[in-house]
Amino acid sequence: MSIENNIKNYLSELPPTVRLAAVSKFHPFDCIRQAYQAGQRIFAESRPQELFKKVQQQAQCQDMNDIEWHFIGHLQTNKLKMVLPYVSLVQSVDSLHLLQAIDSWGRSNGKIVDILLECHVSSDDTKQGFSYDELLDFVSSDVEYPFVHVCGVMGMATLTDDEDVIRADFQRLLDRMDLLQDWIGESKNLPHGLSAAGQNASSWRCDQISMGMTGDWRIAVEMGSTMVRIGSGIFGPREL
Ligand SMILES: *Cc1c(COP(=O)(O)O)cnc(C)c1O
């Protein structure tokens, strides 16, 4: 199957409420071009250097300036400047420390950064993200982050063929989303953050649930995902 056909298949199978993030990490820019030509616009990268290089390649193609870049990998605070100017969403904010650093970067650079909180919901302990307790601390604290818009959650299920395990992981992510939305509903953050940077109040929604990858996206969509992140299902095995 060609990249073009894969994109078309996903776009035709996904409900209109679910966005497709094409995970182009470890694939050369030409793969992005092929997906773009098939109508794909959201591309997700996991390494700052690689994202930065691809953004520069994109700049050389006048016809591809409406790509929306997302970041989905572990982001070290000393790499923010390679990532934050170029992305429309950081899906992988996995600690309060990183969130604080993004907020101060936003303050210095006059940009409000849209983020998702990556939540640890799998039983794989290599996976990063906010634990339940960390998320509870975050939503219980009074500290405001006016240059960060928390737009939802991102999570990965355990790598397994056992559907029950995957469903239980995704359900945990949905529960974290409920916790977050309760907080946003009450949050003083919203008006404060928006006025601080002069943004339009209607533009911030906390409604994104990024869940589902090549192996488990059907389950994720059935359970209420609003964005799937598909890499190998579109581009094949990773190369670079
Ligand atoms: C690599 C990656 C994906 C894509 O994985 P595939 O199984 O190739 O679809 C999705 N999400 C995150 C966070 C990733 O790092």
Short mmCIF file of C-alpha atoms and ligand atoms in Angstrom, two decimals:
data_model
loop_
_atom_site.label_atom_id
_atom_site.label_comp_id
_atom_site.label_asym_id
_atom_site.label_seq_id
_atom_site.Cartn_x
_atom_site.Cartn_y
_atom_site.Cartn_z
CA MET A 1 0.00 0.00 0.00
CA SER A 2 1.21 3.48 -0.82
CA ILE A 3 1.32 6.31 1.73
CA GLU A 4 -1.31 8.05 -0.33
CA ASN A 5 -3.69 5.09 -0.18
CA ASN A 6 -3.10 4.62 3.53
CA ILE A 7 -4.00 8.25 4.21
CA LYS A 8 -7.11 7.99 2.10
CA ASN A 9 -8.19 4.83 3.90
CA TYR A 10 -7.75 6.35 7.35
CA LEU A 11 -9.49 9.56 6.36
CA SER A 12 -12.43 7.62 4.98
CA GLU A 13 -12.69 5.29 7.97
CA LEU A 14 -12.33 7.84 10.74
CA PRO A 15 -15.51 9.57 11.89
CA PRO A 16 -15.48 13.29 11.07
CA THR A 17 -15.10 14.10 14.79
CA VAL A 18 -11.74 12.34 15.01
CA ARG A 19 -8.62 14.06 13.71
CA LEU A 20 -5.71 12.16 12.22
CA ALA A 21 -2.19 13.05 13.32
CA ALA A 22 0.28 11.41 10.95
CA VAL A 23 3.31 10.38 13.00
CA SER A 24 6.19 11.08 10.62
CA LYS A 25 9.05 10.54 13.08
CA PHE A 26 11.99 8.56 11.66
CA HIS A 27 10.65 9.02 8.13
CA PRO A 28 12.22 11.35 5.56
CA PHE A 29 10.53 14.54 4.42
CA ASP A 30 9.51 12.98 1.14
CA CYS A 31 7.07 10.75 3.04
CA ILE A 32 5.48 13.85 4.53
CA ARG A 33 5.14 15.29 1.05
CA GLN A 34 3.35 12.17 -0.18
CA ALA A 35 0.94 12.24 2.74
CA TYR A 36 0.38 15.94 2.24
CA GLN A 37 -0.52 15.36 -1.39
CA ALA A 38 -3.14 12.88 -0.24
CA GLY A 39 -4.72 15.61 1.88
CA GLN A 40 -3.03 15.09 5.25
CA ARG A 41 -2.26 18.28 7.20
CA ILE A 42 -1.38 17.32 10.80
CA PHE A 43 2.07 15.80 11.26
CA ALA A 44 3.52 14.70 14.59
CA GLU A 45 7.20 14.45 15.49
CA SER A 46 8.89 13.18 18.61
CA ARG A 47 12.44 14.57 18.46
CA PRO A 48 13.23 18.32 18.56
CA GLN A 49 16.13 18.15 16.08
CA GLU A 50 14.15 16.13 13.60
CA LEU A 51 11.13 18.41 13.83
CA PHE A 52 13.35 21.45 13.35
CA LYS A 53 14.98 19.95 10.26
CA LYS A 54 11.64 19.07 8.70
CA VAL A 55 10.26 22.54 9.38
CA GLN A 56 13.22 23.93 7.45
CA GLN A 57 12.56 21.51 4.60
CA GLN A 58 8.92 22.55 4.63
CA ALA A 59 9.97 26.22 4.33
CA GLN A 60 11.56 25.38 0.99
CA CYS A 61 8.25 24.18 -0.43
CA GLN A 62 5.95 27.11 -1.01
CA ASP A 63 2.95 24.89 -1.50
CA MET A 64 3.04 23.19 1.91
CA ASN A 65 2.72 26.08 4.32
CA ASP A 66 -0.52 24.91 5.91
CA ILE A 67 1.00 21.93 7.71
CA GLU A 68 0.07 21.76 11.38
CA TRP A 69 2.96 20.34 13.42
CA HIS A 70 2.38 18.54 16.70
CA PHE A 71 5.05 17.42 19.13
CA ILE A 72 4.54 14.02 20.76
CA GLY A 73 7.92 13.06 22.27
CA HIS A 74 9.70 13.74 25.51
CA LEU A 75 10.64 17.41 25.52
CA GLN A 76 13.57 18.63 27.56
CA THR A 77 13.29 22.20 28.80
CA ASN A 78 16.54 23.20 27.07
CA LYS A 79 15.02 22.26 23.69
CA LEU A 80 11.92 24.43 23.86
CA LYS A 81 13.12 26.97 21.35
CA MET A 82 13.58 24.29 18.70
CA VAL A 83 9.98 23.19 19.07
CA LEU A 84 7.58 25.78 20.45
CA PRO A 85 7.83 28.38 17.68
CA TYR A 86 6.76 25.81 15.10
CA VAL A 87 4.10 23.63 16.63
CA SER A 88 0.40 24.24 17.09
CA LEU A 89 0.10 21.61 19.82
CA VAL A 90 2.46 19.93 22.26
CA GLN A 91 0.71 16.66 23.01
CA SER A 92 3.35 15.32 25.37
CA VAL A 93 3.58 17.61 28.38
CA ASP A 94 4.51 14.93 30.85
CA SER A 95 5.45 16.86 33.99
CA LEU A 96 4.65 20.01 35.91
CA HIS A 97 8.26 21.05 35.49
CA LEU A 98 7.87 21.05 31.70
CA LEU A 99 4.53 22.87 31.89
CA GLN A 100 6.12 25.60 34.00
CA ALA A 101 9.01 25.94 31.55
CA ILE A 102 6.60 26.23 28.61
CA ASP A 103 4.64 28.90 30.45
CA SER A 104 7.74 31.01 31.02
CA TRP A 105 8.87 30.48 27.43
CA GLY A 106 5.42 31.68 26.33
CA ARG A 107 5.69 34.74 28.53
CA SER A 108 9.09 35.69 27.08
CA ASN A 109 8.03 35.02 23.50
CA GLY A 110 4.48 36.33 23.56
CA LYS A 111 2.91 33.06 22.50
CA ILE A 112 0.22 31.07 24.24
CA VAL A 113 1.11 27.42 23.78
CA ASP A 114 -1.62 24.83 23.33
CA ILE A 115 -0.78 21.62 25.11
CA LEU A 116 -2.19 18.26 26.10
CA LEU A 117 -1.27 16.67 29.39
CA GLU A 118 0.29 13.30 28.76
CA CYS A 119 -1.11 10.92 31.31
CA HIS A 120 0.46 7.68 32.38
CA VAL A 121 -2.30 5.11 32.08
CA SER A 122 -0.57 1.94 30.88
CA SER A 123 1.08 -0.74 32.92
CA ASP A 124 4.25 -0.19 30.92
CA ASP A 125 6.61 1.65 33.24
CA THR A 126 8.78 3.03 30.46
CA LYS A 127 5.90 5.32 29.45
CA GLN A 128 6.02 8.88 30.68
CA GLY A 129 3.28 11.15 31.84
CA PHE A 130 1.35 12.57 34.75
CA SER A 131 0.35 9.96 37.28
CA TYR A 132 -3.11 10.21 38.80
CA ASP A 133 -1.66 11.85 41.92
CA GLU A 134 0.35 14.35 39.92
CA LEU A 135 -2.71 15.32 37.93
CA LEU A 136 -4.72 15.71 41.12
CA ASP A 137 -2.01 17.97 42.55
CA PHE A 138 -2.05 20.02 39.38
CA VAL A 139 -5.80 20.58 39.32
CA SER A 140 -5.90 21.24 43.07
CA SER A 141 -3.25 23.92 43.01
CA ASP A 142 -4.02 27.62 42.68
CA VAL A 143 -1.03 28.43 40.53
CA GLU A 144 -1.92 29.95 37.18
CA TYR A 145 -0.16 29.40 33.89
CA PRO A 146 -1.42 32.16 31.64
CA PHE A 147 0.74 31.22 28.67
CA VAL A 148 -0.36 27.62 28.53
CA HIS A 149 -3.72 26.40 27.30
CA VAL A 150 -4.45 22.91 28.50
CA CYS A 151 -6.57 21.54 25.65
CA GLY A 152 -6.97 17.96 26.84
CA VAL A 153 -5.09 14.74 27.45
CA MET A 154 -2.88 12.32 25.55
CA GLY A 155 -2.10 8.76 26.53
CA MET A 156 -0.81 5.43 25.35
CA ALA A 157 -2.23 2.04 26.17
CA THR A 158 -0.07 -0.89 27.18
CA LEU A 159 1.57 -2.62 24.22
CA THR A 160 -0.43 -5.81 24.22
CA ASP A 161 -2.88 -7.84 22.15
CA ASP A 162 -5.23 -8.07 25.11
CA GLU A 163 -8.14 -5.81 24.25
CA ASP A 164 -9.42 -5.72 27.81
CA VAL A 165 -6.14 -4.28 29.02
CA ILE A 166 -6.18 -1.66 26.26
CA ARG A 167 -9.77 -0.72 27.09
CA ALA A 168 -8.97 -0.38 30.78
CA ASP A 169 -6.03 1.91 29.97
CA PHE A 170 -8.11 4.09 27.67
CA GLN A 171 -10.86 4.26 30.29
CA ARG A 172 -8.30 5.56 32.77
CA LEU A 173 -7.40 8.27 30.28
CA LEU A 174 -11.07 9.22 29.91
CA ASP A 175 -11.35 9.46 33.69
CA ARG A 176 -8.33 11.79 33.78
CA MET A 177 -10.06 13.92 31.15
CA ASP A 178 -13.13 14.20 33.39
CA LEU A 179 -10.95 15.35 36.24
CA LEU A 180 -9.33 17.95 34.03
CA GLN A 181 -12.59 19.23 32.60
CA ASP A 182 -14.06 19.65 36.09
CA TRP A 183 -11.06 21.77 36.91
CA ILE A 184 -11.22 23.84 33.73
CA GLY A 185 -14.89 24.47 34.47
CA GLU A 186 -13.99 26.08 37.78
CA SER A 187 -10.60 27.40 36.86
CA LYS A 188 -9.67 31.00 37.43
CA ASN A 189 -6.98 30.31 34.88
CA LEU A 190 -9.18 30.85 31.89
CA PRO A 191 -10.11 34.55 32.09
CA HIS A 192 -6.81 35.45 33.65
CA GLY A 193 -4.72 33.68 31.07
CA LEU A 194 -6.69 35.06 28.21
CA SER A 195 -6.62 38.64 29.37
CA ALA A 196 -2.92 38.43 30.15
CA ALA A 197 -2.14 37.73 26.53
CA GLY A 198 -5.08 39.52 24.95
CA GLN A 199 -6.57 36.45 23.34
CA ASN A 200 -10.14 35.81 22.37
CA ALA A 201 -11.90 33.90 25.14
CA SER A 202 -13.78 31.71 22.72
CA SER A 203 -10.66 30.10 21.31
CA TRP A 204 -9.69 27.91 24.25
CA ARG A 205 -11.45 24.59 24.65
CA CYS A 206 -10.37 21.67 26.77
CA ASP A 207 -11.92 18.91 24.72
CA GLN A 208 -9.17 16.90 23.07
CA ILE A 209 -8.53 13.27 23.85
CA SER A 210 -5.54 12.04 21.90
CA MET A 211 -5.63 8.27 22.07
CA GLY A 212 -5.11 5.45 19.61
CA MET A 213 -2.11 4.40 17.52
CA THR A 214 -1.67 1.97 14.64
CA GLY A 215 -2.40 -1.09 16.76
CA ASP A 216 -5.32 0.15 18.83
CA TRP A 217 -6.96 3.10 17.08
CA ARG A 218 -10.26 1.34 16.42
CA ILE A 219 -10.79 0.69 20.10
CA ALA A 220 -9.76 4.26 20.91
CA VAL A 221 -12.23 5.72 18.42
CA GLU A 222 -15.01 3.51 19.69
CA MET A 223 -14.29 4.80 23.22
CA GLY A 224 -14.35 8.49 22.35
CA SER A 225 -10.95 9.52 21.05
CA THR A 226 -10.90 12.88 19.28
CA MET A 227 -7.45 12.37 17.72
CA VAL A 228 -5.53 9.29 16.69
CA ARG A 229 -1.75 9.27 16.18
CA ILE A 230 -0.84 6.90 13.37
CA GLY A 231 2.75 6.21 12.34
CA SER A 232 3.54 2.79 10.92
CA GLY A 233 -0.01 2.30 9.62
CA ILE A 234 0.62 5.20 7.25
CA PHE A 235 4.36 5.22 6.61
CA GLY A 236 5.36 1.62 7.23
CA PRO A 237 8.21 0.56 9.54
CA ARG A 238 10.32 3.45 10.82
CA GLU A 239 13.54 4.08 8.89
CA LEU A 240 15.89 6.97 9.77
C1 LIG B 1 5.54 6.71 17.66
C2 LIG B 1 4.31 7.18 18.34
C3 LIG B 1 3.04 6.95 17.78
C4 LIG B 1 2.81 6.17 16.50
O1 LIG B 1 2.99 4.81 16.71
P1 LIG B 1 2.52 3.74 15.58
O2 LIG B 1 2.32 2.50 16.36
O3 LIG B 1 3.60 3.66 14.59
O4 LIG B 1 1.24 4.25 15.00
C5 LIG B 1 1.95 7.47 18.44
N1 LIG B 1 2.08 8.18 19.58
C6 LIG B 1 3.27 8.41 20.15
C7 LIG B 1 3.34 9.20 21.40
C8 LIG B 1 4.42 7.92 19.56
O5 LIG B 1 5.61 8.16 20.14
#
